Amino acid sequence: MRVLTFSGRTAKEILRDPLNLAFGLGFPLVLIFLLSAIQANIPVSLFEIERLTPGITVFGLSFMALFASTLVARDRESALLQRLYTTPLTAADFIFGYMLPILPIAVAQSIVCYIAAICLGLPVTVTIVYAVLFIIPVSLFFIALGLLCGSVFGVKQVGGICGALLTNLTAFLSGVWFDLDLVGGTFRKIANLLPFVHAVELERAVLNGNYAQVLPHIGWVLGYTLAVAALAVLLFLRQMKRQ
Amino acid sequence: MEAIQTQRLTKKYKGLTAVDSLDLVVHEGELFSLLGINGAGKTTTIKMLSCLTRPTGGDAILLGSSIVRTTAEVKNMIGVSPQETAVAPNLTVKENLELMCGVHGFPREKRNRKVEELTKQFELAQISGKKAGKLSGGWQRRLSIAMALISEPKILFLDEPTLGLDVLARSDLWDNILSLKGRITMILTTHYMEEAEALSDRIGIMKGGKLLALGTAEELKNKAGTDKFEDAFIAIVKGERPLNGGN
């Protein structure tokens, strides 16, 4: 299967970059341990492990967007994509070949975060499994966002957009670091119109077994995922034609 | 059957004519060089012939298949080594070759055979386990051409294959290209006059998207009345009336 070959290559390119491992896996773990240490000394309800872990798993996914966008942008700039466009690979092979291998990496990142959280006192319940499953649509949103950015911007630009802007947007507009009600007003309204806070609230609801609260948030996440994925595919095909 | 026959092949970008009604025939087994100053239309021509970009007019027939109507057939018979070193940097040399086998859908046995064959042909054994991104420019170019040959193409496009290489690396790559001569049809674009003269069976000189002159290096020198090929190139390009458009 051609798509499997291309997927394997995507996975190798990402996993063999030590910076990817450091940021993708190391940084979320550092945050869990650091914020848990703060919580141990100065108790803040936001940093209780049941509330903190879902937020960190979502925040960690912003790095998946960075991985995807950097890889696509680099392939475009190095002309590797140009070479592959002259082979029998189809547009669908490229899109799935970029997106699918990052999904298990995202899920693995989430699992590692939950294992760390268990070590820090998160009770072991079946809801952890559900939380990991519900991370899949959230992951797809971030991966599609990466494909979109990589199809439009160059390597340096995606470093700034996905590396700095997106990670900060995910951090500040998701309610992981501070309660959005503390800021309120327009900031809160904007945050509610974006998917980040809904992704975090979805994960929190699932992990804590508050299934009644899942529905509105999953709607926002799926809506954004479908919209961004459709746009990513369109923009990828557009740059493919422009070659 | 001719390897390539273009029929009024044209590419326009928003009012700019990159390739203008190009009529060209490349014979099977020939090493054909396309020369021209920057913006002459060489790379655009290669991109159209390798189905990377669709012509806005005309067509090209590659061994009986049209680049407009039967692109899948064309893609199965060509290999492309782009201007930039198009390798996967975090994959080893061997994995890069295997990647190309995989995207062409080769079964395991054929894959192993092709990787071994090209590793031997391009003397890649010593660097087979090294990551492609860590290789020198010369080795990357060599790998790039080996990757283009994986699919056993009948037509190979080499877009400025020795650009930026030192003298020794260029000489090695020339040897590689010469070893393929006669077995497959090769279309080479280059800015190096001595490269075109040393390697090519025939040379086409482009300017403003049009073909100005066509022939062997000797024929072009005779036509321009010069002893050196570089002087012939300059005389042919400068001697032409300024063209409207161009890319």
Tab-separated table of N, CA, C and O in Angstrom, chain A residues 1-2 5-6 8-9 12-14 16-18 74-75 77-89 240-243, chain B residues 47 50 52-53 75-76 78 80-82 84-92 95 98-100 102-105 131 144 147-148:
chain	number	residue	atom	x	y	z
A	1	MET	N	0.853	-1.205	0.000
A	1	MET	CA	0.000	0.000	0.000
A	1	MET	C	0.885	1.249	0.000
A	1	MET	O	1.708	1.446	0.880
A	2	ARG	N	0.644	2.070	-1.024
A	2	ARG	CA	1.473	3.270	-1.164
A	2	ARG	C	1.327	4.219	0.013
A	2	ARG	O	2.293	4.803	0.493
A	5	THR	N	3.448	3.276	2.981
A	5	THR	CA	4.856	3.651	2.801
A	5	THR	C	5.058	5.119	3.148
A	5	THR	O	5.979	5.479	3.877
A	6	PHE	N	4.159	5.951	2.638
A	6	PHE	CA	4.297	7.382	2.877
A	6	PHE	C	4.037	7.704	4.357
A	6	PHE	O	4.715	8.549	4.947
A	8	GLY	N	4.649	5.717	6.880
A	8	GLY	CA	5.828	5.260	7.615
A	8	GLY	C	6.921	6.298	7.570
A	8	GLY	O	7.591	6.579	8.563
A	9	ARG	N	7.068	6.890	6.431
A	9	ARG	CA	8.083	7.936	6.272
A	9	ARG	C	7.740	9.156	7.144
A	9	ARG	O	8.603	9.716	7.812
A	12	LYS	N	8.593	8.365	10.740
A	12	LYS	CA	10.048	8.348	10.974
A	12	LYS	C	10.601	9.771	11.027
A	12	LYS	O	11.432	10.091	11.866
A	13	GLU	N	10.150	10.608	10.099
A	13	GLU	CA	10.658	11.989	10.063
A	13	GLU	C	10.362	12.706	11.382
A	13	GLU	O	11.188	13.450	11.884
A	14	ILE	N	9.186	12.465	11.929
A	14	ILE	CA	8.802	13.165	13.160
A	14	ILE	C	9.513	12.566	14.372
A	14	ILE	O	10.099	13.285	15.182
A	16	ARG	N	12.195	10.838	14.616
A	16	ARG	CA	13.666	10.875	14.642
A	16	ARG	C	14.225	12.274	14.898
A	16	ARG	O	15.427	12.460	14.917
A	17	ASP	N	13.343	13.233	15.043
A	17	ASP	CA	13.811	14.582	15.342
A	17	ASP	C	13.801	14.761	16.860
A	17	ASP	O	12.724	14.787	17.476
A	18	PRO	N	14.978	14.879	17.494
A	18	PRO	CA	15.011	14.963	18.963
A	18	PRO	C	14.241	16.152	19.514
A	18	PRO	O	13.666	16.074	20.599
A	74	ARG	N	8.464	21.831	4.950
A	74	ARG	CA	9.831	21.449	4.598
A	74	ARG	C	9.841	20.579	3.338
A	74	ARG	O	10.698	20.738	2.465
A	75	ASP	N	8.867	19.680	3.229
A	75	ASP	CA	8.775	18.833	2.026
A	75	ASP	C	8.517	19.677	0.788
A	75	ASP	O	9.022	19.378	-0.294
A	77	GLU	N	9.417	22.885	0.425
A	77	GLU	CA	10.607	23.691	0.126
A	77	GLU	C	11.762	22.857	-0.423
A	77	GLU	O	12.556	23.329	-1.223
A	78	SER	N	11.882	21.610	0.052
A	78	SER	CA	13.007	20.776	-0.390
A	78	SER	C	12.713	20.085	-1.719
A	78	SER	O	13.544	19.373	-2.243
A	79	ALA	N	11.502	20.286	-2.255
A	79	ALA	CA	11.079	19.673	-3.527
A	79	ALA	C	10.853	18.175	-3.427
A	79	ALA	O	10.662	17.519	-4.434
A	80	LEU	N	10.869	17.631	-2.188
A	80	LEU	CA	10.552	16.200	-2.062
A	80	LEU	C	9.120	15.948	-2.534
A	80	LEU	O	8.846	14.954	-3.214
A	81	LEU	N	8.224	16.876	-2.180
A	81	LEU	CA	6.833	16.705	-2.626
A	81	LEU	C	6.745	16.768	-4.144
A	81	LEU	O	6.002	16.012	-4.755
A	82	GLN	N	7.538	17.683	-4.728
A	82	GLN	CA	7.536	17.805	-6.187
A	82	GLN	C	7.923	16.462	-6.824
A	82	GLN	O	7.316	16.024	-7.781
A	83	ARG	N	8.948	15.836	-6.234
A	83	ARG	CA	9.379	14.543	-6.745
A	83	ARG	C	8.255	13.509	-6.605
A	83	ARG	O	7.963	12.758	-7.535
A	84	LEU	N	7.613	13.515	-5.420
A	84	LEU	CA	6.583	12.508	-5.165
A	84	LEU	C	5.319	12.748	-6.002
A	84	LEU	O	4.579	11.820	-6.270
A	85	TYR	N	5.093	14.019	-6.405
A	85	TYR	CA	3.936	14.302	-7.261
A	85	TYR	C	4.099	13.669	-8.644
A	85	TYR	O	3.125	13.538	-9.373
A	86	THR	N	5.325	13.326	-9.004
A	86	THR	CA	5.531	12.696	-10.319
A	86	THR	C	5.429	11.170	-10.221
A	86	THR	O	5.691	10.476	-11.195
A	87	THR	N	5.071	10.672	-9.035
A	87	THR	CA	4.903	9.217	-8.850
A	87	THR	C	3.401	8.892	-8.833
A	87	THR	O	2.575	9.807	-8.811
A	88	PRO	N	3.052	7.614	-8.791
A	88	PRO	CA	1.621	7.276	-8.797
A	88	PRO	C	0.868	7.613	-7.503
A	88	PRO	O	-0.318	7.310	-7.390
A	89	LEU	N	1.502	8.243	-6.507
A	89	LEU	CA	0.782	8.622	-5.281
A	89	LEU	C	-0.354	9.581	-5.631
A	89	LEU	O	-0.164	10.504	-6.423
A	240	MET	N	-0.718	21.691	-4.433
A	240	MET	CA	-0.316	20.560	-5.270
A	240	MET	C	-0.464	20.944	-6.754
A	240	MET	O	0.410	20.673	-7.567
A	241	LYS	N	-1.585	21.605	-7.062
A	241	LYS	CA	-1.813	22.041	-8.445
A	241	LYS	C	-0.798	23.088	-8.855
A	241	LYS	O	-0.373	23.149	-9.998
A	242	ARG	N	-0.434	23.945	-7.923
A	242	ARG	CA	0.503	25.045	-8.224
A	242	ARG	C	1.897	24.548	-8.519
A	242	ARG	O	2.715	25.284	-9.060
A	243	GLN	N	2.207	23.315	-8.099
A	243	GLN	CA	3.525	22.760	-8.401
A	243	GLN	C	3.704	22.662	-9.906
A	243	GLN	O	4.785	22.604	-10.405
B	47	LYS	N	8.634	20.742	-15.977
B	47	LYS	CA	7.484	20.535	-15.080
B	47	LYS	C	6.249	20.076	-15.862
B	47	LYS	O	5.490	19.239	-15.392
B	50	SER	N	6.795	16.441	-17.008
B	50	SER	CA	6.732	15.454	-15.921
B	50	SER	C	5.394	15.524	-15.177
B	50	SER	O	5.278	15.001	-14.069
B	52	LEU	N	3.923	17.815	-13.596
B	52	LEU	CA	3.845	18.604	-12.367
B	52	LEU	C	2.961	19.820	-12.558
B	52	LEU	O	2.342	20.290	-11.614
B	53	THR	N	2.951	20.324	-13.769
B	53	THR	CA	2.075	21.459	-14.060
B	53	THR	C	1.391	21.217	-15.402
B	53	THR	O	1.976	20.615	-16.299
B	75	LYS	N	3.271	9.175	-15.742
B	75	LYS	CA	3.938	9.102	-14.434
B	75	LYS	C	4.597	7.742	-14.206
B	75	LYS	O	5.563	7.641	-13.463
B	76	ASN	N	4.045	6.724	-14.813
B	76	ASN	CA	4.610	5.387	-14.636
B	76	ASN	C	5.870	5.162	-15.465
B	76	ASN	O	6.566	4.165	-15.269
B	78	ILE	N	8.198	7.827	-16.174
B	78	ILE	CA	9.221	8.870	-16.004
B	78	ILE	C	9.862	8.831	-14.620
B	78	ILE	O	9.301	8.278	-13.674
B	80	VAL	N	12.089	11.740	-12.076
B	80	VAL	CA	12.434	13.157	-12.005
B	80	VAL	C	13.427	13.393	-10.879
B	80	VAL	O	13.221	12.944	-9.757
B	81	SER	N	14.497	14.094	-11.191
B	81	SER	CA	15.414	14.563	-10.163
B	81	SER	C	15.327	16.085	-10.166
B	81	SER	O	15.891	16.734	-11.033
B	82	PRO	N	14.554	16.649	-9.204
B	82	PRO	CA	14.318	18.093	-9.243
B	82	PRO	C	15.569	18.918	-8.975
B	82	PRO	O	16.608	18.383	-8.564
B	84	GLU	N	16.207	21.102	-6.624
B	84	GLU	CA	16.644	21.022	-5.236
B	84	GLU	C	16.889	19.548	-4.896
B	84	GLU	O	16.364	18.660	-5.552
B	85	THR	N	17.707	19.309	-3.838
B	85	THR	CA	17.954	17.919	-3.460
B	85	THR	C	16.722	17.377	-2.730
B	85	THR	O	16.555	17.594	-1.539
B	86	ALA	N	15.875	16.730	-3.461
B	86	ALA	CA	14.588	16.291	-2.946
B	86	ALA	C	14.708	14.933	-2.254
B	86	ALA	O	14.310	13.912	-2.799
B	87	VAL	N	15.286	14.947	-1.051
B	87	VAL	CA	15.417	13.702	-0.288
B	87	VAL	C	14.728	13.878	1.057
B	87	VAL	O	14.507	14.998	1.506
B	88	ALA	N	14.376	12.762	1.700
B	88	ALA	CA	13.775	12.819	3.040
B	88	ALA	C	14.928	12.869	4.044
B	88	ALA	O	15.660	11.882	4.193
B	89	PRO	N	15.131	14.006	4.740
B	89	PRO	CA	16.363	14.212	5.505
B	89	PRO	C	16.566	13.274	6.698
B	89	PRO	O	17.700	12.921	7.009
B	90	ASN	N	15.486	12.881	7.357
B	90	ASN	CA	15.644	12.030	8.546
B	90	ASN	C	15.607	10.538	8.226
B	90	ASN	O	15.644	9.701	9.131
B	91	LEU	N	15.490	10.224	6.938
B	91	LEU	CA	15.540	8.818	6.520
B	91	LEU	C	16.962	8.518	6.045
B	91	LEU	O	17.635	9.402	5.513
B	92	THR	N	17.392	7.283	6.238
B	92	THR	CA	18.722	6.920	5.762
B	92	THR	C	18.698	6.816	4.231
B	92	THR	O	17.620	6.839	3.618
B	95	GLU	N	16.679	3.894	3.281
B	95	GLU	CA	15.237	4.127	3.488
B	95	GLU	C	14.659	5.061	2.428
B	95	GLU	O	13.497	4.925	2.038
B	98	GLU	N	14.072	2.901	-0.431
B	98	GLU	CA	12.904	2.040	-0.156
B	98	GLU	C	11.600	2.825	-0.239
B	98	GLU	O	10.574	2.295	-0.676
B	99	LEU	N	11.662	4.088	0.179
B	99	LEU	CA	10.469	4.946	0.092
B	99	LEU	C	9.989	5.038	-1.356
B	99	LEU	O	8.795	4.894	-1.643
B	100	MET	N	10.936	5.259	-2.264
B	100	MET	CA	10.557	5.379	-3.669
B	100	MET	C	10.006	4.061	-4.214
B	100	MET	O	9.088	4.060	-5.023
B	102	GLY	N	8.386	1.894	-2.427
B	102	GLY	CA	7.054	1.768	-1.816
B	102	GLY	C	6.009	2.603	-2.529
B	102	GLY	O	4.899	2.123	-2.773
B	103	VAL	N	6.369	3.842	-2.877
B	103	VAL	CA	5.361	4.697	-3.529
B	103	VAL	C	5.071	4.224	-4.959
B	103	VAL	O	4.048	4.575	-5.528
B	104	HIS	N	5.962	3.417	-5.490
B	104	HIS	CA	5.678	2.822	-6.807
B	104	HIS	C	5.021	1.454	-6.663
B	104	HIS	O	4.761	0.779	-7.659
B	105	GLY	N	4.784	1.039	-5.430
B	105	GLY	CA	4.048	-0.203	-5.184
B	105	GLY	C	4.825	-1.469	-5.481
B	105	GLY	O	4.225	-2.494	-5.820
B	131	LYS	N	21.843	9.193	7.564
B	131	LYS	CA	20.660	9.997	7.274
B	131	LYS	C	20.954	10.911	6.085
B	131	LYS	O	22.029	11.536	6.017
B	144	SER	N	19.663	11.549	-5.041
B	144	SER	CA	18.468	12.082	-5.705
B	144	SER	C	18.272	11.427	-7.075
B	144	SER	O	17.152	11.065	-7.450
B	147	MET	N	17.221	7.832	-6.641
B	147	MET	CA	15.792	7.754	-6.297
B	147	MET	C	14.918	7.902	-7.539
B	147	MET	O	13.884	7.263	-7.671
B	148	ALA	N	15.368	8.767	-8.449
B	148	ALA	CA	14.597	8.970	-9.682
B	148	ALA	C	14.633	7.735	-10.583
B	148	ALA	O	13.745	7.530	-11.401
